[in-house]
Amino acid sequence: MTKRTAPAVVAGALTLSLAVSGCAGFGNLGNEPGVTTVTLASVNNPQMQDLAQLLPEFNAEHPDIKINLIMMEENDLRNATTKDVATRGGQYDVMTVGAYEVPIWGRNGWLADLTDLAAEDSEYEVDDFFDPVIEGVSYQDRMYAAPFYGESSFLMYRKDLFEQAGLEMPERPTWQQVADLAAKMKDPEQDRAGICLRGKPGWGEMFAPLTTVVNTFGGQWYDMEWNAQVNQPGFTDAVEFYVETLQESGERDPASFGFTECLNLFQQGRAAMWYDATSAAGTLEAEGSPVAGKVDYVAAPVNKTEESGWLWTWNLGINAESQKKEAAWEFVSWATSKDYQELVGEEYGWTRVPPGTRQSLYERPEYREASAAFADITAETMSRVNPTQPGVAPQPWTGIQFVGIPEFQDVGNQTSQEIADSLAGRQTVAEALEKGQRIAQIAGDIQKREAGK
Amino acid sequence: MTAATAPAVAGDKKPAAPEIEKSAGERGERRFARGIVLPAFIVAIVVTQIPFVVTIYYSFQNWNLARPGARSFAGFDNYVAVFTGGAFLPALLNTVVIVGSAVIVSLALGLLFAVLLDRQFRGRAVARTLLITPFLVMPAASALIWKWSMLDANVGMVNWALGLLQIPPVAWNTDHPGMTIMFVLTWQYTPFMMLILLAGLQSQSGEVIEAAQVDGAGPLRIFRTMTLPHLRTYAELATLLGTVLMVQVFDPVNIMTKGAGNSKTLPYLLYERAFIGQQVGEAAAYGVVTVIVTIIFTTLALRTLFKVFTEEGGGGR
């Protein structure tokens, strides 16, 4: 608390001295009277950096609200904001919260309920958001954050290379077809992998695509009673398939490949296919990209389910402890509005608009023109995915490529490290998943205990 | 030896002054000195020991950051988790292997570079600066350099060089995660070892070497029987400081291997428990155990080291 009062005292003293001296030149030093300062803790992705650049536009419309923006790298952000909300510090008024945390934090009462605020604002058009996106930021049908950016996953492939090889990509491929195509498309002579799949340990790295594979192979992390299912057939089949495909036709050093590395590899033309986030398409098709115009996009490969794309969103949530909720909502609703999307489109170009949240964006001719190659498939995937039951069996949490319990980061991280050992052949997949099962069951037991309370 | 005798001579002169008066003044001076040091001492205790006591308290708590409602007294559960979790001993072993091998290799390379730099040649200052550079680069930056420029499976320089020898590319991070960390550490700390050893080489008396040459000793013989024993204390110091610095390795693990395989060191394990697991209690228990293990290790290591130092000093006189 002393930390927070000290600047206020200093600011107060400054304001006083300014008033006494009658000098108005240093107005920006302290808190101006009548101006509410809203502190925003944000992830430093490109879309949020654009938002930072556009803050003066918000200020022009709302001269009485000042946004104090703090940008952090994703993991730092997660640590800083979790610490703040868990200890009820109230340091940040608005935070970018990932799809993984929103339902957990909503359940804990750490985020302000935005349902009524959003419904009351007729210009905000909350119905315009994709249904799965709203489901993803809700807990018991109450909305706890406003979606700013959304993505799913799909399969990207080099249509020029496929044409050369005389191969054809099915419109809705199965994983088996993809593995066969990858084996045919790999070319060690040309230093080219058949497919790039993330192998870097981490729940948000390897397990983002891998959990979607698990879902469509009929596996799942937990059943309805929170019993871990990691060493069960569905899960094992999926991981074995993933590891085999990587070893057979994947990139050379899988354990160092996450999103960024795969993007690099695919852009350099060293991979014929890549299964990853829909947001990658914007970079691949951007001006100056060596593969622009050579890539085509199809839905996420499936096995036993109809659809297997993931769902990730970055959302703006308001801290339940914030004293400035009204001003915070003014900002949140501005940044997630249609008007903001239009502003970005006009200022920076339509490819830079934060995608994947509002259906209306995909109906805009300007956006459709700018992202012709992937707009339709993205919109289709975003509206088809099912975060409440992505797999074959029902699950007790909301979320596709993650499990909505606080322990999942840890469970996913440790299990993915074990699988990285399997990638290198240091242990079999069965051995890795046996350890994963133990790790997952510890978390499952905690969840059984806590859910009962 | 000249350095050792110099203060002794200065000390010899002191007792010449009246003794009782001096000691009374000295007592006052000492009291004054203690008074001055005390605040800093108290701050040091507050800053280092109180957090440790708090950590011990946390280690008996069942506390997950993301489950604030479930905080409770855990007894020794966290400590049991440390030893039955199966992560602590492998991480300890990984740390010993990675740091141990990196210390040995960087000490050997450091000696080589120090000997090369200890002679007059054109551009010596430039060569020295270039050789020191890896130590000045931020650890995270050097990890990135190694990840992308050196060890990348497609465009890395190491695999390119192996390709020239007709060796197929190696997937360093996947197949040899521990070794990649060792590479980065060695690259980073060789200059550090080199600097300390170079200081040792330059403190070696030229006259003695000249005398040995006059007596007919060849360069190899001089190096083996005179330079190496002279460097011993410097090498020990370099080993001790190098180990202390390298044991903290975190950046390359986080950037290159994410703790896969045998690259999960103790600091990374602690980070994982605290910030990925968000298990404050368990992480605190890991921290406490690590401190205890470190105290045991350093006590043993320091004792042997000091024994070596005194033996060396006694032999010299």
mmCIF file of C-alpha atoms in Angstrom, chain B:
data_model
loop_
_atom_site.group_PDB
_atom_site.id
_atom_site.type_symbol
_atom_site.label_atom_id
_atom_site.label_comp_id
_atom_site.label_asym_id
_atom_site.label_seq_id
_atom_site.Cartn_x
_atom_site.Cartn_y
_atom_site.Cartn_z
ATOM 1 C CA MET B 1 56.426 -14.287 -3.226
ATOM 2 C CA THR B 2 57.445 -10.635 -3.397
ATOM 3 C CA ALA B 3 53.808 -9.675 -2.992
ATOM 4 C CA ALA B 4 53.578 -11.769 0.142
ATOM 5 C CA THR B 5 56.643 -10.309 1.792
ATOM 6 C CA ALA B 6 55.830 -6.672 1.079
ATOM 7 C CA PRO B 7 52.993 -6.306 3.651
ATOM 8 C CA ALA B 8 55.038 -8.240 6.184
ATOM 9 C CA VAL B 9 57.761 -5.627 5.977
ATOM 10 C CA ALA B 10 55.252 -2.829 6.438
ATOM 11 C CA GLY B 11 53.795 -4.649 9.456
ATOM 12 C CA ASP B 12 57.207 -5.021 11.011
ATOM 13 C CA LYS B 13 57.589 -1.284 11.188
ATOM 14 C CA LYS B 14 54.390 -0.753 13.190
ATOM 15 C CA PRO B 15 55.319 -2.235 16.595
ATOM 16 C CA ALA B 16 58.151 0.286 16.845
ATOM 17 C CA ALA B 17 55.622 2.848 18.227
ATOM 18 C CA PRO B 18 54.652 2.783 22.011
ATOM 19 C CA GLU B 19 52.526 -0.259 22.476
ATOM 20 C CA ILE B 20 49.947 0.422 25.223
ATOM 21 C CA GLU B 21 48.893 3.807 23.920
ATOM 22 C CA LYS B 22 48.405 2.342 20.466
ATOM 23 C CA SER B 23 46.204 -0.494 21.633
ATOM 24 C CA ALA B 24 43.961 1.841 23.609
ATOM 25 C CA GLY B 25 43.543 4.028 20.552
ATOM 26 C CA GLU B 26 43.062 0.957 18.475
ATOM 27 C CA ARG B 27 40.283 -0.228 20.737
ATOM 28 C CA GLY B 28 38.429 3.034 20.302
ATOM 29 C CA GLU B 29 39.046 2.880 16.610
ATOM 30 C CA ARG B 30 37.681 -0.634 16.453
ATOM 31 C CA ARG B 31 34.565 0.323 18.366
ATOM 32 C CA PHE B 32 34.057 3.209 15.987
ATOM 33 C CA ALA B 33 34.631 0.913 13.023
ATOM 34 C CA ARG B 34 32.098 -1.572 14.369
ATOM 35 C CA GLY B 35 29.603 1.256 14.798
ATOM 36 C CA ILE B 36 30.046 2.188 11.188
ATOM 37 C CA VAL B 37 29.756 -1.368 9.909
ATOM 38 C CA LEU B 38 26.734 -2.225 12.057
ATOM 39 C CA PRO B 39 24.023 -0.587 9.903
ATOM 40 C CA ALA B 40 25.300 -2.318 6.798
ATOM 41 C CA PHE B 41 25.468 -5.565 8.735
ATOM 42 C CA ILE B 42 21.897 -5.187 9.931
ATOM 43 C CA VAL B 43 20.724 -4.393 6.418
ATOM 44 C CA ALA B 44 22.555 -7.439 5.127
ATOM 45 C CA ILE B 45 20.810 -9.620 7.705
ATOM 46 C CA VAL B 46 17.424 -8.086 6.995
ATOM 47 C CA VAL B 47 17.861 -8.446 3.249
ATOM 48 C CA THR B 48 19.270 -11.965 3.195
ATOM 49 C CA GLN B 49 18.083 -13.776 6.302
ATOM 50 C CA ILE B 50 14.501 -12.584 6.712
ATOM 51 C CA PRO B 51 13.510 -13.665 3.182
ATOM 52 C CA PHE B 52 15.057 -17.016 3.973
ATOM 53 C CA VAL B 53 13.024 -17.350 7.153
ATOM 54 C CA VAL B 54 9.899 -16.402 5.189
ATOM 55 C CA THR B 55 10.835 -19.004 2.580
ATOM 56 C CA ILE B 56 11.051 -21.632 5.305
ATOM 57 C CA TYR B 57 7.598 -20.570 6.501
ATOM 58 C CA TYR B 58 6.215 -20.819 2.951
ATOM 59 C CA SER B 59 7.738 -24.240 2.527
ATOM 60 C CA PHE B 60 5.345 -25.560 5.168
ATOM 61 C CA GLN B 61 2.329 -24.050 3.417
ATOM 62 C CA ASN B 62 0.080 -25.704 0.905
ATOM 63 C CA TRP B 63 -0.215 -22.719 -1.397
ATOM 64 C CA ASN B 64 -0.950 -22.611 -5.105
ATOM 65 C CA LEU B 65 -1.060 -19.038 -6.409
ATOM 66 C CA ALA B 66 -4.052 -19.811 -8.594
ATOM 67 C CA ARG B 67 -6.047 -21.429 -5.781
ATOM 68 C CA PRO B 68 -6.099 -18.784 -3.077
ATOM 69 C CA GLY B 69 -8.947 -20.465 -1.212
ATOM 70 C CA ALA B 70 -7.029 -23.697 -0.695
ATOM 71 C CA ARG B 71 -4.114 -22.258 1.298
ATOM 72 C CA SER B 72 -3.351 -24.306 4.390
ATOM 73 C CA PHE B 73 -0.618 -25.717 6.591
ATOM 74 C CA ALA B 74 1.059 -28.563 4.796
ATOM 75 C CA GLY B 75 3.462 -29.980 7.364
ATOM 76 C CA PHE B 76 6.288 -31.759 5.628
ATOM 77 C CA ASP B 77 4.212 -32.575 2.512
ATOM 78 C CA ASN B 78 6.203 -30.209 0.332
ATOM 79 C CA TYR B 79 9.481 -31.737 1.434
ATOM 80 C CA VAL B 80 8.125 -35.187 0.788
ATOM 81 C CA ALA B 81 7.112 -33.956 -2.677
ATOM 82 C CA VAL B 82 10.641 -32.686 -3.291
ATOM 83 C CA PHE B 83 12.174 -36.080 -2.655
ATOM 84 C CA THR B 84 9.445 -38.320 -4.044
ATOM 85 C CA GLY B 85 8.660 -36.096 -7.051
ATOM 86 C CA GLY B 86 11.697 -37.556 -8.770
ATOM 87 C CA ALA B 87 12.779 -34.227 -10.219
ATOM 88 C CA PHE B 88 15.236 -32.993 -7.624
ATOM 89 C CA LEU B 89 18.022 -35.572 -7.800
ATOM 90 C CA PRO B 90 18.154 -35.692 -11.624
ATOM 91 C CA ALA B 91 18.246 -31.888 -11.688
ATOM 92 C CA LEU B 92 21.056 -31.883 -9.133
ATOM 93 C CA LEU B 93 22.963 -34.438 -11.186
ATOM 94 C CA ASN B 94 22.350 -32.476 -14.411
ATOM 95 C CA THR B 95 23.651 -29.326 -12.750
ATOM 96 C CA VAL B 96 26.781 -31.087 -11.524
ATOM 97 C CA VAL B 97 27.468 -32.659 -14.922
ATOM 98 C CA ILE B 98 26.764 -29.531 -16.988
ATOM 99 C CA VAL B 99 28.571 -27.087 -14.708
ATOM 100 C CA GLY B 100 31.402 -29.497 -13.958
ATOM 101 C CA SER B 101 32.181 -30.199 -17.593
ATOM 102 C CA ALA B 102 31.761 -26.551 -18.559
ATOM 103 C CA VAL B 103 34.194 -25.487 -15.806
ATOM 104 C CA ILE B 104 36.813 -28.012 -16.865
ATOM 105 C CA VAL B 105 36.557 -27.281 -20.577
ATOM 106 C CA SER B 106 36.464 -23.515 -20.156
ATOM 107 C CA LEU B 107 39.428 -23.658 -17.767
ATOM 108 C CA ALA B 108 41.451 -25.630 -20.313
ATOM 109 C CA LEU B 109 40.480 -23.309 -23.174
ATOM 110 C CA GLY B 110 41.035 -20.285 -20.938
ATOM 111 C CA LEU B 111 44.560 -21.473 -20.182
ATOM 112 C CA LEU B 112 45.265 -21.946 -23.875
ATOM 113 C CA PHE B 113 44.064 -18.443 -24.763
ATOM 114 C CA ALA B 114 45.818 -16.905 -21.763
ATOM 115 C CA VAL B 115 49.146 -18.409 -22.820
ATOM 116 C CA LEU B 116 48.592 -17.198 -26.383
ATOM 117 C CA LEU B 117 47.742 -13.702 -25.180
ATOM 118 C CA ASP B 118 50.682 -13.550 -22.802
ATOM 119 C CA ARG B 119 53.120 -12.704 -25.560
ATOM 120 C CA GLN B 120 53.811 -9.601 -27.552
ATOM 121 C CA PHE B 121 52.272 -9.461 -30.994
ATOM 122 C CA ARG B 122 50.715 -6.916 -33.253
ATOM 123 C CA GLY B 123 47.019 -6.376 -32.527
ATOM 124 C CA ARG B 124 47.215 -7.973 -29.092
ATOM 125 C CA ALA B 125 44.802 -5.463 -27.584
ATOM 126 C CA VAL B 126 42.235 -6.170 -30.304
ATOM 127 C CA ALA B 127 42.626 -9.918 -29.881
ATOM 128 C CA ARG B 128 42.154 -9.596 -26.136
ATOM 129 C CA THR B 129 38.998 -7.511 -26.540
ATOM 130 C CA LEU B 130 37.574 -9.977 -29.048
ATOM 131 C CA LEU B 131 38.320 -12.919 -26.783
ATOM 132 C CA ILE B 132 36.666 -11.232 -23.818
ATOM 133 C CA THR B 133 33.509 -10.335 -25.751
ATOM 134 C CA PRO B 134 31.522 -13.551 -25.068
ATOM 135 C CA PHE B 135 31.713 -12.785 -21.355
ATOM 136 C CA LEU B 136 30.264 -9.320 -21.919
ATOM 137 C CA VAL B 137 27.311 -10.488 -24.018
ATOM 138 C CA MET B 138 24.079 -10.854 -22.039
ATOM 139 C CA PRO B 139 23.365 -14.518 -21.218
ATOM 140 C CA ALA B 140 20.006 -14.412 -23.002
ATOM 141 C CA ALA B 141 21.613 -12.918 -26.103
ATOM 142 C CA SER B 142 24.354 -15.528 -26.182
ATOM 143 C CA ALA B 143 21.750 -18.270 -25.826
ATOM 144 C CA LEU B 144 19.929 -16.833 -28.844
ATOM 145 C CA ILE B 145 23.162 -16.649 -30.827
ATOM 146 C CA TRP B 146 23.791 -20.302 -30.114
ATOM 147 C CA LYS B 147 20.221 -21.341 -30.814
ATOM 148 C CA TRP B 148 19.923 -19.633 -34.192
ATOM 149 C CA SER B 149 23.401 -19.068 -35.625
ATOM 150 C CA MET B 150 25.393 -21.944 -34.227
ATOM 151 C CA LEU B 151 23.238 -24.977 -33.486
ATOM 152 C CA ASP B 152 20.242 -24.549 -35.801
ATOM 153 C CA ALA B 153 19.644 -27.858 -37.562
ATOM 154 C CA ASN B 154 19.253 -26.299 -41.012
ATOM 155 C CA VAL B 155 21.386 -23.185 -41.147
ATOM 156 C CA GLY B 156 23.587 -23.436 -38.030
ATOM 157 C CA MET B 157 27.340 -23.025 -38.404
ATOM 158 C CA VAL B 158 28.179 -26.080 -36.305
ATOM 159 C CA ASN B 159 26.169 -28.398 -38.541
ATOM 160 C CA TRP B 160 27.582 -26.666 -41.594
ATOM 161 C CA ALA B 161 31.099 -27.394 -40.358
ATOM 162 C CA LEU B 162 30.134 -30.993 -39.616
ATOM 163 C CA GLY B 163 28.734 -31.183 -43.142
ATOM 164 C CA LEU B 164 32.173 -30.324 -44.521
ATOM 165 C CA LEU B 165 33.447 -33.417 -42.710
ATOM 166 C CA GLN B 166 30.611 -35.470 -44.272
ATOM 167 C CA ILE B 167 28.902 -35.832 -40.881
ATOM 168 C CA PRO B 168 25.080 -35.645 -41.134
ATOM 169 C CA PRO B 169 23.437 -32.738 -39.307
ATOM 170 C CA VAL B 170 22.888 -33.211 -35.596
ATOM 171 C CA ALA B 171 19.647 -32.221 -33.836
ATOM 172 C CA TRP B 172 21.453 -30.662 -30.920
ATOM 173 C CA ASN B 173 18.554 -29.507 -28.763
ATOM 174 C CA THR B 174 16.534 -32.667 -29.284
ATOM 175 C CA ASP B 175 19.269 -35.279 -29.020
ATOM 176 C CA HIS B 176 21.874 -33.626 -26.777
ATOM 177 C CA PRO B 177 20.080 -30.978 -24.717
ATOM 178 C CA GLY B 178 22.563 -31.110 -21.818
ATOM 179 C CA MET B 179 25.505 -30.679 -24.140
ATOM 180 C CA THR B 180 24.064 -27.596 -25.824
ATOM 181 C CA ILE B 181 23.807 -25.884 -22.423
ATOM 182 C CA MET B 182 27.373 -26.932 -21.709
ATOM 183 C CA PHE B 183 28.513 -25.401 -25.032
ATOM 184 C CA VAL B 184 26.941 -22.051 -24.235
ATOM 185 C CA LEU B 185 28.368 -21.979 -20.722
ATOM 186 C CA THR B 186 31.830 -22.876 -21.962
ATOM 187 C CA TRP B 187 31.709 -20.226 -24.667
ATOM 188 C CA GLN B 188 30.524 -17.657 -22.167
ATOM 189 C CA TYR B 189 32.947 -18.367 -19.344
ATOM 190 C CA THR B 190 36.168 -19.200 -21.187
ATOM 191 C CA PRO B 191 37.048 -15.463 -21.295
ATOM 192 C CA PHE B 192 36.473 -15.242 -17.560
ATOM 193 C CA MET B 193 38.864 -18.114 -16.899
ATOM 194 C CA MET B 194 41.280 -16.617 -19.409
ATOM 195 C CA LEU B 195 41.319 -13.235 -17.657
ATOM 196 C CA ILE B 196 42.143 -14.682 -14.251
ATOM 197 C CA LEU B 197 44.815 -17.003 -15.655
ATOM 198 C CA LEU B 198 46.258 -14.172 -17.730
ATOM 199 C CA ALA B 199 46.604 -12.107 -14.562
ATOM 200 C CA GLY B 200 48.483 -15.050 -13.076
ATOM 201 C CA LEU B 201 50.765 -15.373 -16.080
ATOM 202 C CA GLN B 202 51.574 -11.684 -16.051
ATOM 203 C CA SER B 203 52.426 -11.745 -12.364
ATOM 204 C CA GLN B 204 55.070 -14.375 -13.048
ATOM 205 C CA SER B 205 58.521 -12.891 -12.622
ATOM 206 C CA GLY B 206 60.365 -12.592 -15.914
ATOM 207 C CA GLU B 207 63.725 -12.819 -14.159
ATOM 208 C CA VAL B 208 63.026 -16.266 -12.749
ATOM 209 C CA ILE B 209 62.012 -17.549 -16.182
ATOM 210 C CA GLU B 210 65.093 -16.004 -17.675
ATOM 211 C CA ALA B 211 67.224 -17.704 -15.041
ATOM 212 C CA ALA B 212 65.601 -21.020 -15.885
ATOM 213 C CA GLN B 213 66.299 -20.466 -19.559
ATOM 214 C CA VAL B 214 69.919 -19.706 -18.766
ATOM 215 C CA ASP B 215 70.010 -22.957 -16.812
ATOM 216 C CA GLY B 216 68.923 -24.717 -19.984
ATOM 217 C CA ALA B 217 65.223 -25.459 -19.405
ATOM 218 C CA GLY B 218 63.141 -25.671 -22.573
ATOM 219 C CA PRO B 219 59.820 -23.794 -22.954
ATOM 220 C CA LEU B 220 57.724 -26.913 -22.269
ATOM 221 C CA ARG B 221 59.691 -27.744 -19.165
ATOM 222 C CA ILE B 222 59.399 -24.164 -17.910
ATOM 223 C CA PHE B 223 55.660 -24.242 -18.517
ATOM 224 C CA ARG B 224 55.168 -27.556 -16.773
ATOM 225 C CA THR B 225 57.406 -27.118 -13.754
ATOM 226 C CA MET B 226 57.239 -23.367 -13.173
ATOM 227 C CA THR B 227 54.255 -21.720 -14.853
ATOM 228 C CA LEU B 228 51.635 -24.352 -14.018
ATOM 229 C CA PRO B 229 52.450 -24.499 -10.264
ATOM 230 C CA HIS B 230 52.486 -20.716 -10.230
ATOM 231 C CA LEU B 231 49.047 -20.670 -11.879
ATOM 232 C CA ARG B 232 47.590 -23.154 -9.447
ATOM 233 C CA THR B 233 46.088 -20.620 -7.024
ATOM 234 C CA TYR B 234 44.730 -18.614 -9.927
ATOM 235 C CA ALA B 235 43.159 -21.719 -11.444
ATOM 236 C CA GLU B 236 41.579 -22.569 -8.121
ATOM 237 C CA LEU B 237 40.149 -19.107 -7.790
ATOM 238 C CA ALA B 238 38.873 -19.263 -11.386
ATOM 239 C CA THR B 239 37.272 -22.658 -10.706
ATOM 240 C CA LEU B 240 35.569 -21.444 -7.554
ATOM 241 C CA LEU B 241 34.227 -18.212 -9.037
ATOM 242 C CA GLY B 242 33.352 -19.887 -12.342
ATOM 243 C CA THR B 243 31.381 -22.593 -10.562
ATOM 244 C CA VAL B 244 29.514 -20.034 -8.453
ATOM 245 C CA LEU B 245 28.579 -18.074 -11.598
ATOM 246 C CA MET B 246 27.712 -21.086 -13.750
ATOM 247 C CA VAL B 247 25.563 -22.870 -11.177
ATOM 248 C CA GLN B 248 23.026 -20.086 -11.691
ATOM 249 C CA VAL B 249 22.569 -21.007 -15.363
ATOM 250 C CA PHE B 250 19.035 -20.241 -16.502
ATOM 251 C CA ASP B 251 18.837 -18.304 -19.763
ATOM 252 C CA PRO B 252 20.143 -20.936 -22.183
ATOM 253 C CA VAL B 253 17.898 -23.598 -20.636
ATOM 254 C CA ASN B 254 14.841 -21.412 -20.958
ATOM 255 C CA ILE B 255 15.655 -20.232 -24.459
ATOM 256 C CA MET B 256 17.121 -23.347 -26.063
ATOM 257 C CA THR B 257 15.852 -26.568 -24.497
ATOM 258 C CA LYS B 258 12.987 -25.644 -22.154
ATOM 259 C CA GLY B 259 14.322 -28.113 -19.637
ATOM 260 C CA ALA B 260 13.979 -31.170 -21.870
ATOM 261 C CA GLY B 261 16.085 -34.246 -21.265
ATOM 262 C CA ASN B 262 19.168 -33.799 -19.120
ATOM 263 C CA SER B 263 19.249 -30.023 -19.481
ATOM 264 C CA LYS B 264 16.962 -29.308 -16.527
ATOM 265 C CA THR B 265 19.243 -27.659 -13.998
ATOM 266 C CA LEU B 266 18.340 -26.769 -10.408
ATOM 267 C CA PRO B 267 17.663 -23.078 -11.080
ATOM 268 C CA TYR B 268 15.364 -24.003 -13.965
ATOM 269 C CA LEU B 269 13.585 -26.607 -11.872
ATOM 270 C CA LEU B 270 13.001 -23.988 -9.152
ATOM 271 C CA TYR B 271 11.672 -21.570 -11.758
ATOM 272 C CA GLU B 272 9.317 -24.222 -13.096
ATOM 273 C CA ARG B 273 7.939 -25.108 -9.688
ATOM 274 C CA ALA B 274 7.376 -21.477 -8.753
ATOM 275 C CA PHE B 275 6.248 -19.861 -11.986
ATOM 276 C CA ILE B 276 4.861 -22.617 -14.168
ATOM 277 C CA GLY B 277 3.587 -24.821 -11.352
ATOM 278 C CA GLN B 278 2.669 -21.735 -9.291
ATOM 279 C CA GLN B 279 3.194 -23.950 -6.258
ATOM 280 C CA VAL B 280 4.642 -21.413 -3.865
ATOM 281 C CA GLY B 281 4.945 -23.892 -0.997
ATOM 282 C CA GLU B 282 6.583 -26.634 -3.026
ATOM 283 C CA ALA B 283 8.929 -24.175 -4.735
ATOM 284 C CA ALA B 284 9.942 -22.807 -1.334
ATOM 285 C CA ALA B 285 10.687 -26.336 -0.138
ATOM 286 C CA TYR B 286 12.828 -26.904 -3.242
ATOM 287 C CA GLY B 287 14.597 -23.641 -2.450
ATOM 288 C CA VAL B 288 15.285 -24.608 1.162
ATOM 289 C CA VAL B 289 16.623 -28.024 0.180
ATOM 290 C CA THR B 290 18.773 -26.396 -2.499
ATOM 291 C CA VAL B 291 20.234 -23.987 0.058
ATOM 292 C CA ILE B 292 21.051 -26.845 2.432
ATOM 293 C CA VAL B 293 22.655 -28.892 -0.338
ATOM 294 C CA THR B 294 24.597 -25.826 -1.477
ATOM 295 C CA ILE B 295 25.845 -25.143 2.047
ATOM 296 C CA ILE B 296 27.068 -28.717 2.386
ATOM 297 C CA PHE B 297 28.737 -28.621 -1.017
ATOM 298 C CA THR B 298 30.415 -25.254 -0.539
ATOM 299 C CA THR B 299 31.606 -26.100 2.959
ATOM 300 C CA LEU B 300 33.322 -29.204 1.619
ATOM 301 C CA ALA B 301 34.615 -27.420 -1.451
ATOM 302 C CA LEU B 302 35.848 -24.361 0.411
ATOM 303 C CA ARG B 303 37.536 -26.465 3.079
ATOM 304 C CA THR B 304 39.487 -28.438 0.493
ATOM 305 C CA LEU B 305 40.259 -25.253 -1.364
ATOM 306 C CA PHE B 306 41.556 -23.440 1.696
ATOM 307 C CA LYS B 307 43.589 -26.475 2.639
ATOM 308 C CA VAL B 308 45.156 -26.298 -0.787
ATOM 309 C CA PHE B 309 45.784 -22.582 -0.338
ATOM 310 C CA THR B 310 47.527 -22.958 3.014
ATOM 311 C CA GLU B 311 49.574 -25.911 1.784
ATOM 312 C CA GLU B 312 50.668 -23.829 -1.140
ATOM 313 C CA GLY B 313 51.526 -20.854 1.109
ATOM 314 C CA GLY B 314 53.408 -23.073 3.591
ATOM 315 C CA GLY B 315 55.363 -24.746 0.812
ATOM 316 C CA GLY B 316 56.388 -21.368 -0.534
ATOM 317 C CA ARG B 317 57.900 -20.235 2.712
#
